Amino acid sequence: MSSKNKVALVLSYQYPGKYALTVLAGAVESDPVGRDVALRFPRDRDSLLAMVRECLDEGYQVVVAWSFYSASFPAAAEELAWLREQLAGREVLCIAGGVHATAETEQTLQAGFDLVAVGEGETILLDLLGRMMRGEDPRQTRGFSQLVDGRVVPRGRGEGVVLDHYPPFAARNMKFGAIEITRGCIYACRFCQTPFLNKARFRHRTVENIAHWTRVLREAGKRDVRFITPTSMSYGTQDESMNLEAVERMLAAVREAMGPEGRVFYGTFPSEVRPEHVTPEALALLKRYVDNDNLIIGGQSGSERILQETRRGHDVETVVRAASLAVEWGFVPNVDFILGLPGETPEDVQATLVLMRRLAHVGAKVHGHTFMPLPGTPYRDAPPGSVDDETRRELDRLASQGRLYGHWKQQVRLANGIASRRQPRR
Ligand code: SF4
């Protein structure tokens, strides 16, 4: 008989945290230690409670895990409080991770989570589960912070995960998702959490590894493959340049792995293309390999001053050129914009509206977002994004012409919520 303790990991498997939890479940199921951990994927709070109770009744030590963004933090905290109340003192270890928990560790711990995973989760979660199976104290695991006497006790952070060492999803548990091909970002856009969480350099999954997991997707009966990367055309590079040869080798391998019936989506949701990377050579390559008819291009602002302040690393004309070229090559460019960026003057807002109209004129669609002061970014303490009435009318007009889409109105509320919850820096 095994002398190991029985450990169950119950993942609060709800949108949007479930994407990160799928990656973590993949790490657990593929690891020699993690393989003995019972994994559960409840999709709502009632099944979360039922599965936790069932695991406890079966004699497991139970870890319940949440991953969330800043906007979904209140819902996760509320679910945690509800679960604890329902369990009426039965012992479970409640842990949280993700970009918000990493950036606002104290706030997350004060919400009642026992431990916060700081940084990248794969390695440190496996360490924690291994400790529990061996009967050791999980609270001593490196990479997890906790509150002791009301003060945060940090224990380092998880980082530097080599993507090839872990699967991109949890195939044994039939939980699939987009394949993360690059983690970290060398660009330093001031509104973005990616360089903060995953460091300012690119780590790429190898072509062979991507092809392997694509075959696994196909063998599971999936017809489509999608990818996660901070910037699609940066695959295979360590700097601002493109390595189209590397992108082509990867896409050719993926195409082959998917077979004639499969569909390959690249440069579109859930990843995007930087505007300066939209060149005739890059478009010709994409045209040869991908099935998407649209490209998502980061534009963000029509004001040169704001583009510089936010450190986007490109100018307005580059965005227009990218959209025009994409149209020429038969793609619908969907250009991302952020409304209400810090320090915007009425002239900057006007410049953004002018650019949106120019893009609409060349055949692009505009994807509107409202600026959120995200924890971990240089803009964490900036005012939440707002959209004045005149701009709102103009945006509604573009939307009615089918040229603008997005949740920018709902995001005004989310941005205010994030700002209202932030605590002073210590
Ligand atoms: S917005 Fe995109 S390019 Fe800029 S730092 Fe974030 S991930 Fe990188």
Coordinates of C-alpha atoms and ligand atoms in Angstrom, one line a residue:
M1 CA 0.0 0.0 0.0
S2 CA 1.2 3.5 -0.8
S3 CA 2.4 5.6 2.1
K4 CA 1.5 8.8 0.3
N5 CA -1.3 11.0 1.5
K6 CA -4.3 11.2 -0.8
V7 CA -4.5 14.7 -2.2
A8 CA -7.3 16.2 -4.4
L9 CA -7.0 19.5 -6.4
V10 CA -10.4 21.1 -7.0
L11 CA -10.2 23.8 -9.6
S12 CA -12.9 26.5 -9.6
Y13 CA -13.3 26.0 -13.4
Q14 CA -15.2 29.1 -14.4
Y15 CA -14.6 31.8 -17.0
P16 CA -12.1 33.5 -17.2
G17 CA -9.9 31.7 -14.7
K18 CA -10.5 28.3 -16.3
Y19 CA -8.0 29.0 -19.1
A20 CA -5.1 29.3 -16.7
L21 CA -6.4 26.4 -14.7
T22 CA -6.4 24.2 -17.8
V23 CA -2.7 24.9 -18.1
L24 CA -2.1 24.1 -14.5
A25 CA -4.2 20.9 -14.7
G26 CA -2.0 19.9 -17.7
A27 CA 1.1 20.3 -15.6
V28 CA -0.4 18.3 -12.8
E29 CA -1.6 15.4 -14.9
S30 CA 1.7 15.1 -16.8
D31 CA 3.9 15.1 -13.8
P32 CA 5.1 12.0 -12.0
V33 CA 4.1 13.5 -8.6
G34 CA 1.0 15.2 -9.8
R35 CA -0.3 12.1 -11.6
D36 CA -1.5 10.7 -8.3
V37 CA -3.5 13.9 -7.4
A38 CA -7.2 13.6 -8.0
L39 CA -8.3 16.5 -10.2
R40 CA -11.8 18.0 -10.2
F41 CA -13.3 20.6 -12.5
P42 CA -16.5 22.1 -11.1
R43 CA -18.1 24.6 -13.4
D44 CA -20.3 26.4 -10.8
R45 CA -20.3 26.9 -7.1
D46 CA -22.8 24.2 -6.3
S47 CA -20.7 21.6 -8.0
L48 CA -17.6 23.1 -6.4
L49 CA -19.1 22.5 -3.0
A50 CA -20.4 19.0 -3.9
M51 CA -17.0 17.9 -5.2
V52 CA -15.1 19.4 -2.2
R53 CA -17.4 17.5 0.2
E54 CA -17.1 14.3 -1.8
C55 CA -13.3 14.5 -1.8
L56 CA -13.3 15.2 2.0
D57 CA -15.7 12.3 2.6
E58 CA -13.3 10.0 0.6
G59 CA -10.4 11.0 2.9
Y60 CA -8.6 13.3 0.6
Q61 CA -6.7 16.4 1.7
V62 CA -8.3 19.0 -0.4
V63 CA -6.8 22.0 -2.2
V64 CA -9.2 24.4 -3.8
A65 CA -7.7 26.7 -6.4
W66 CA -8.8 29.9 -8.1
S67 CA -7.2 32.0 -10.8
F68 CA -8.6 35.4 -11.7
Y69 CA -8.0 38.7 -13.3
S70 CA -8.5 42.0 -11.5
A71 CA -12.1 42.4 -12.8
S72 CA -13.1 38.9 -11.6
F73 CA -11.4 39.1 -8.2
P74 CA -14.6 40.1 -6.2
A75 CA -16.5 37.1 -7.6
A76 CA -13.7 34.7 -6.6
A77 CA -13.5 36.2 -3.2
E78 CA -17.2 35.9 -2.8
E79 CA -17.2 32.3 -3.8
L80 CA -14.4 31.5 -1.4
A81 CA -16.4 33.1 1.5
W82 CA -19.5 31.2 0.5
L83 CA -17.6 27.9 0.3
R84 CA -16.0 28.3 3.7
E85 CA -19.4 29.1 5.2
Q86 CA -21.0 26.0 3.6
L87 CA -18.1 23.8 4.8
A88 CA -18.7 24.9 8.4
G89 CA -15.1 24.4 9.5
R90 CA -14.1 21.3 7.5
E91 CA -10.5 21.8 6.5
V92 CA -9.5 22.7 3.0
L93 CA -6.5 24.6 1.7
C94 CA -7.7 27.5 -0.5
I95 CA -5.2 29.0 -2.8
A96 CA -5.2 31.7 -5.5
G97 CA -3.0 32.6 -8.3
G98 CA -2.9 34.6 -11.5
V99 CA -1.9 38.1 -12.3
H100 CA -4.1 39.9 -9.8
A101 CA -3.1 37.7 -6.9
T102 CA 0.5 38.2 -7.9
A103 CA 0.3 42.0 -8.0
E104 CA -2.1 42.4 -5.1
T105 CA -0.9 39.6 -2.8
E106 CA -2.0 41.3 0.5
Q107 CA -5.4 42.2 -0.8
T108 CA -5.9 38.6 -2.0
L109 CA -4.8 37.1 1.3
Q110 CA -7.0 39.5 3.2
A111 CA -10.0 38.2 1.2
G112 CA -9.4 34.8 2.9
F113 CA -7.2 32.8 0.6
D114 CA -4.8 30.7 2.7
L115 CA -1.9 31.0 0.2
V116 CA -1.2 33.1 -2.9
A117 CA 0.8 31.7 -5.7
V118 CA 3.1 34.5 -6.9
G119 CA 4.2 34.5 -10.5
E120 CA 4.0 31.5 -12.8
G121 CA 2.2 28.5 -11.3
E122 CA 3.2 25.2 -12.8
T123 CA 6.4 24.4 -10.8
I124 CA 5.3 25.8 -7.5
L125 CA 1.9 24.1 -7.6
L126 CA 3.6 20.8 -8.2
D127 CA 5.9 21.5 -5.3
L128 CA 2.9 22.3 -3.0
L129 CA 1.1 19.1 -4.0
G130 CA 4.2 17.0 -3.6
R131 CA 4.7 18.4 0.0
M132 CA 1.1 17.5 0.9
M133 CA 1.5 14.0 -0.5
R134 CA 4.6 13.5 1.6
G135 CA 2.8 14.9 4.7
E136 CA 4.8 18.1 4.8
D137 CA 3.5 21.6 5.5
P138 CA 2.2 23.1 2.2
R139 CA 2.6 26.6 3.8
Q140 CA 6.3 26.3 3.5
T141 CA 6.3 25.9 -0.3
R142 CA 8.5 28.3 -2.1
G143 CA 6.5 30.7 -4.4
F144 CA 3.5 31.0 -2.1
S145 CA 2.9 34.0 0.2
Q146 CA 0.7 33.8 3.3
L147 CA -0.5 36.1 6.1
V148 CA 1.0 35.6 9.5
D149 CA -0.3 37.9 12.3
G150 CA -1.8 40.1 9.6
R151 CA 1.4 40.6 7.7
V152 CA 2.4 39.1 4.3
V153 CA 5.2 36.6 4.5
P154 CA 6.5 36.2 1.0
R155 CA 8.5 33.1 -0.1
G156 CA 9.8 34.1 -3.5
R157 CA 7.9 33.6 -6.7
G158 CA 7.5 31.0 -9.5
E159 CA 9.1 32.0 -12.7
G160 CA 11.1 31.0 -15.7
V161 CA 8.9 28.0 -16.6
V162 CA 10.2 26.3 -19.8
L163 CA 7.1 25.9 -21.9
D164 CA 8.2 22.6 -23.4
H165 CA 8.4 21.0 -20.0
Y166 CA 4.6 21.2 -19.6
P167 CA 1.6 20.5 -21.8
P168 CA -0.5 23.5 -23.0
F169 CA -3.7 21.8 -21.7
A170 CA -5.0 18.8 -19.8
A171 CA -5.6 16.2 -22.4
R172 CA -6.0 13.3 -20.0
N173 CA -8.9 15.1 -18.4
M174 CA -10.2 16.2 -21.8
K175 CA -9.7 19.9 -21.0
F176 CA -8.3 21.6 -24.1
G177 CA -7.5 25.2 -25.0
A178 CA -5.3 27.4 -27.2
I179 CA -1.6 26.3 -27.3
E180 CA 0.6 28.8 -25.5
I181 CA 3.6 29.2 -27.9
T182 CA 5.3 32.2 -26.3
R183 CA 5.3 33.5 -22.7
G184 CA 6.7 36.9 -21.6
C185 CA 7.0 40.0 -23.7
I186 CA 10.0 42.2 -24.5
Y187 CA 7.7 45.2 -25.2
A188 CA 6.8 47.3 -22.2
C189 CA 3.4 48.9 -23.0
R190 CA 2.6 50.7 -19.8
F191 CA -1.0 49.5 -19.5
C192 CA -0.2 45.8 -19.9
Q193 CA 0.3 43.1 -17.2
T194 CA 2.1 40.6 -19.4
P195 CA 5.7 41.8 -18.9
F196 CA 5.1 42.1 -15.2
L197 CA 3.8 38.6 -14.7
N198 CA 5.9 36.7 -17.1
K199 CA 9.1 38.8 -17.4
A200 CA 10.3 41.1 -20.2
R201 CA 11.7 38.4 -22.5
F202 CA 10.2 35.8 -24.8
R203 CA 10.2 32.1 -24.0
H204 CA 9.0 30.1 -27.0
R205 CA 7.7 26.6 -27.1
T206 CA 9.7 24.6 -29.7
V207 CA 8.2 23.7 -33.1
E208 CA 8.4 19.9 -32.3
N209 CA 6.6 20.4 -29.0
I210 CA 3.8 22.6 -30.6
A211 CA 3.4 20.0 -33.4
H212 CA 3.1 17.2 -30.8
W213 CA 0.3 18.9 -28.8
T214 CA -1.4 19.9 -32.1
R215 CA -1.5 16.1 -32.9
V216 CA -2.9 15.4 -29.5
L217 CA -5.7 18.0 -30.2
R218 CA -6.5 16.4 -33.5
E219 CA -6.5 12.9 -32.1
A220 CA -9.0 14.1 -29.5
G221 CA -11.3 15.0 -32.3
K222 CA -10.7 18.8 -32.4
R223 CA -10.8 20.4 -35.7
D224 CA -9.5 23.9 -34.8
V225 CA -6.2 24.9 -33.3
R226 CA -5.5 28.4 -31.8
F227 CA -2.5 29.9 -30.1
I228 CA -1.7 32.1 -27.2
T229 CA 1.2 34.5 -27.6
P230 CA 1.7 38.2 -26.7
T231 CA 2.7 39.0 -30.3
S232 CA 2.1 36.4 -33.0
M233 CA 4.9 37.4 -35.4
S234 CA 7.5 37.4 -32.7
Y235 CA 7.7 33.6 -32.6
G236 CA 11.3 32.5 -32.7
T237 CA 12.8 35.9 -31.9
Q238 CA 14.3 37.6 -28.8
D239 CA 13.9 41.1 -30.0
E240 CA 11.7 43.4 -32.1
S241 CA 12.6 41.7 -35.4
M242 CA 10.6 39.0 -37.0
N243 CA 11.9 35.5 -37.7
L244 CA 9.5 34.5 -40.5
E245 CA 11.5 31.4 -41.2
A246 CA 10.7 30.2 -37.6
V247 CA 7.1 31.2 -37.9
E248 CA 6.8 29.3 -41.2
R249 CA 8.4 26.2 -39.8
M250 CA 6.0 26.3 -36.9
L251 CA 2.9 26.9 -39.0
A252 CA 3.9 24.2 -41.6
A253 CA 4.3 21.7 -38.7
V254 CA 1.0 22.7 -37.3
R255 CA -0.7 22.4 -40.6
E256 CA 0.6 19.0 -41.2
A257 CA -0.3 17.9 -37.7
M258 CA -3.9 19.1 -38.1
G259 CA -4.4 17.2 -41.4
P260 CA -6.4 18.3 -44.4
E261 CA -9.7 18.8 -42.4
G262 CA -8.1 20.8 -39.6
R263 CA -8.2 24.6 -39.3
V264 CA -5.3 26.8 -38.1
F265 CA -6.1 30.2 -36.5
Y266 CA -3.0 32.4 -36.1
G267 CA -2.7 36.2 -35.6
T268 CA -6.3 36.3 -34.5
F269 CA -8.1 35.6 -31.2
P270 CA -6.7 34.9 -28.6
S271 CA -3.5 36.6 -29.8
E272 CA -2.6 39.6 -31.9
V273 CA -0.2 41.1 -34.3
R274 CA 1.8 44.2 -33.7
P275 CA 1.2 46.7 -36.5
E276 CA 4.9 47.0 -37.6
H277 CA 4.9 43.3 -38.1
V278 CA 2.2 43.4 -40.7
T279 CA 4.4 43.4 -43.8
P280 CA 3.7 41.9 -47.3
E281 CA 6.1 39.0 -46.5
A282 CA 4.4 38.3 -43.2
L283 CA 0.9 38.5 -44.8
A284 CA 2.0 36.2 -47.7
L285 CA 3.2 33.6 -45.1
L286 CA 0.0 33.8 -43.1
K287 CA -2.1 33.5 -46.3
R288 CA -0.4 30.2 -47.1
Y289 CA -1.0 28.6 -43.7
V290 CA -3.9 30.1 -41.8
D291 CA -7.7 29.7 -42.0
N292 CA -8.7 33.0 -40.3
D293 CA -10.1 35.7 -42.5
N294 CA -9.3 38.4 -39.9
L295 CA -6.2 39.6 -38.1
I296 CA -6.2 41.3 -34.7
I297 CA -3.8 44.2 -34.7
G298 CA -2.8 46.4 -31.7
G299 CA -3.4 50.0 -32.4
Q300 CA -4.4 51.4 -29.0
S301 CA -4.5 55.2 -29.7
G302 CA -4.6 57.6 -32.5
S303 CA -2.5 60.1 -30.7
E304 CA 1.3 60.1 -31.3
R305 CA 1.9 61.6 -27.9
I306 CA -0.2 58.9 -26.1
L307 CA 1.5 56.1 -28.2
Q308 CA 4.8 57.4 -27.0
E309 CA 3.7 57.8 -23.4
T310 CA 2.4 54.3 -23.2
R311 CA 5.6 53.0 -24.8
R312 CA 3.8 51.2 -27.6
G313 CA 6.8 51.3 -29.9
H314 CA 5.0 52.3 -33.1
D315 CA 3.3 55.3 -34.5
V316 CA -0.1 56.1 -36.0
E317 CA 0.9 55.7 -39.7
T318 CA 2.2 52.2 -39.0
V319 CA -1.3 51.2 -37.8
V320 CA -2.9 52.7 -40.9
R321 CA -0.4 50.9 -43.2
A322 CA -0.9 47.6 -41.4
A323 CA -4.7 47.8 -41.8
S324 CA -4.4 48.7 -45.5
L325 CA -1.9 46.0 -46.2
A326 CA -4.1 43.4 -44.3
V327 CA -7.1 44.4 -46.5
E328 CA -5.0 44.1 -49.7
W329 CA -4.1 40.5 -48.7
G330 CA -7.7 39.6 -48.0
F331 CA -7.8 39.8 -44.2
V332 CA -10.3 42.0 -42.2
P333 CA -8.1 43.9 -39.8
N334 CA -9.6 44.2 -36.3
V335 CA -7.7 47.0 -34.7
D336 CA -7.6 47.2 -30.9
F337 CA -8.0 50.5 -29.2
I338 CA -8.0 51.6 -25.5
L339 CA -10.3 54.4 -24.6
G340 CA -9.5 56.8 -21.7
L341 CA -5.8 56.1 -21.4
P342 CA -4.1 58.2 -18.7
G343 CA -3.2 61.7 -19.5
E344 CA -5.4 61.9 -22.6
T345 CA -6.5 65.4 -23.6
P346 CA -9.5 66.2 -25.8
E347 CA -7.1 66.5 -28.7
D348 CA -5.8 63.0 -28.1
V349 CA -9.3 61.6 -28.0
Q350 CA -10.1 63.4 -31.2
A351 CA -7.0 61.9 -32.8
T352 CA -8.1 58.5 -31.8
L353 CA -11.6 59.1 -33.3
V354 CA -10.0 60.4 -36.5
L355 CA -7.8 57.2 -36.7
M356 CA -10.8 55.0 -36.1
R357 CA -12.6 56.6 -39.0
R358 CA -9.6 56.3 -41.3
L359 CA -9.3 52.6 -40.4
A360 CA -13.0 52.1 -41.0
H361 CA -12.6 53.8 -44.4
V362 CA -9.9 51.3 -45.5
G363 CA -12.1 48.4 -44.4
A364 CA -10.9 47.7 -40.8
K365 CA -13.1 47.0 -37.8
V366 CA -12.3 48.7 -34.5
H367 CA -12.3 46.8 -31.3
G368 CA -12.9 49.3 -28.4
H369 CA -11.7 48.6 -24.8
T370 CA -11.9 51.0 -21.9
F371 CA -8.6 51.6 -20.0
M372 CA -8.3 49.7 -16.7
P373 CA -5.7 50.7 -14.2
L374 CA -4.3 47.1 -13.8
P375 CA -2.3 46.0 -10.8
G376 CA 1.3 45.3 -11.6
T377 CA 1.5 47.9 -14.4
P378 CA 3.0 51.4 -14.2
Y379 CA -0.6 52.7 -14.5
R380 CA -1.9 50.8 -11.5
D381 CA -2.7 54.1 -9.7
A382 CA -4.0 56.0 -12.7
P383 CA -7.6 57.1 -12.9
P384 CA -10.0 54.5 -14.5
G385 CA -10.8 55.1 -18.1
S386 CA -13.9 57.1 -19.0
V387 CA -15.6 58.1 -22.2
D388 CA -17.2 61.5 -22.5
D389 CA -20.7 61.9 -24.0
E390 CA -19.6 63.3 -27.4
T391 CA -17.0 60.4 -27.9
R392 CA -19.7 57.9 -26.8
R393 CA -22.0 59.2 -29.5
E394 CA -19.3 59.0 -32.1
L395 CA -18.4 55.4 -31.0
D396 CA -22.1 54.5 -31.1
R397 CA -22.3 55.8 -34.7
L398 CA -19.3 53.7 -35.7
A399 CA -20.9 50.7 -34.0
S400 CA -24.2 51.2 -35.9
Q401 CA -22.2 51.1 -39.2
G402 CA -20.8 47.8 -38.1
R403 CA -17.3 49.3 -37.8
L404 CA -16.9 49.1 -34.0
Y405 CA -17.4 46.3 -31.5
G406 CA -16.3 45.4 -28.0
H407 CA -17.3 45.6 -24.4
W408 CA -16.0 49.1 -23.8
K409 CA -19.2 50.3 -22.1
Q410 CA -19.3 47.5 -19.5
Q411 CA -15.5 48.0 -19.0
V412 CA -16.1 51.5 -17.7
R413 CA -17.8 49.9 -14.8
L414 CA -15.1 47.3 -14.4
A415 CA -12.4 50.0 -14.5
N416 CA -14.1 52.0 -11.8
G417 CA -14.5 48.8 -9.7
I418 CA -10.7 48.1 -10.0
A419 CA -9.9 51.6 -9.0
S420 CA -12.3 51.6 -6.0
R421 CA -10.8 48.4 -4.6
R422 CA -7.1 49.4 -4.8
Q423 CA -5.2 49.8 -1.6
P424 CA -2.5 52.3 -1.0
R425 CA 1.0 50.9 -1.8
R426 CA 3.0 50.0 1.3
Ligands
SF4_1 S1 0.4 45.0 -25.1 FE1 1.2 43.3 -26.2 S2 3.2 44.0 -27.0 FE2 2.6 45.4 -25.4 S3 3.6 44.6 -23.5 FE3 1.6 43.7 -23.6 S4 1.8 41.8 -24.6 FE4 3.6 42.9 -25.1

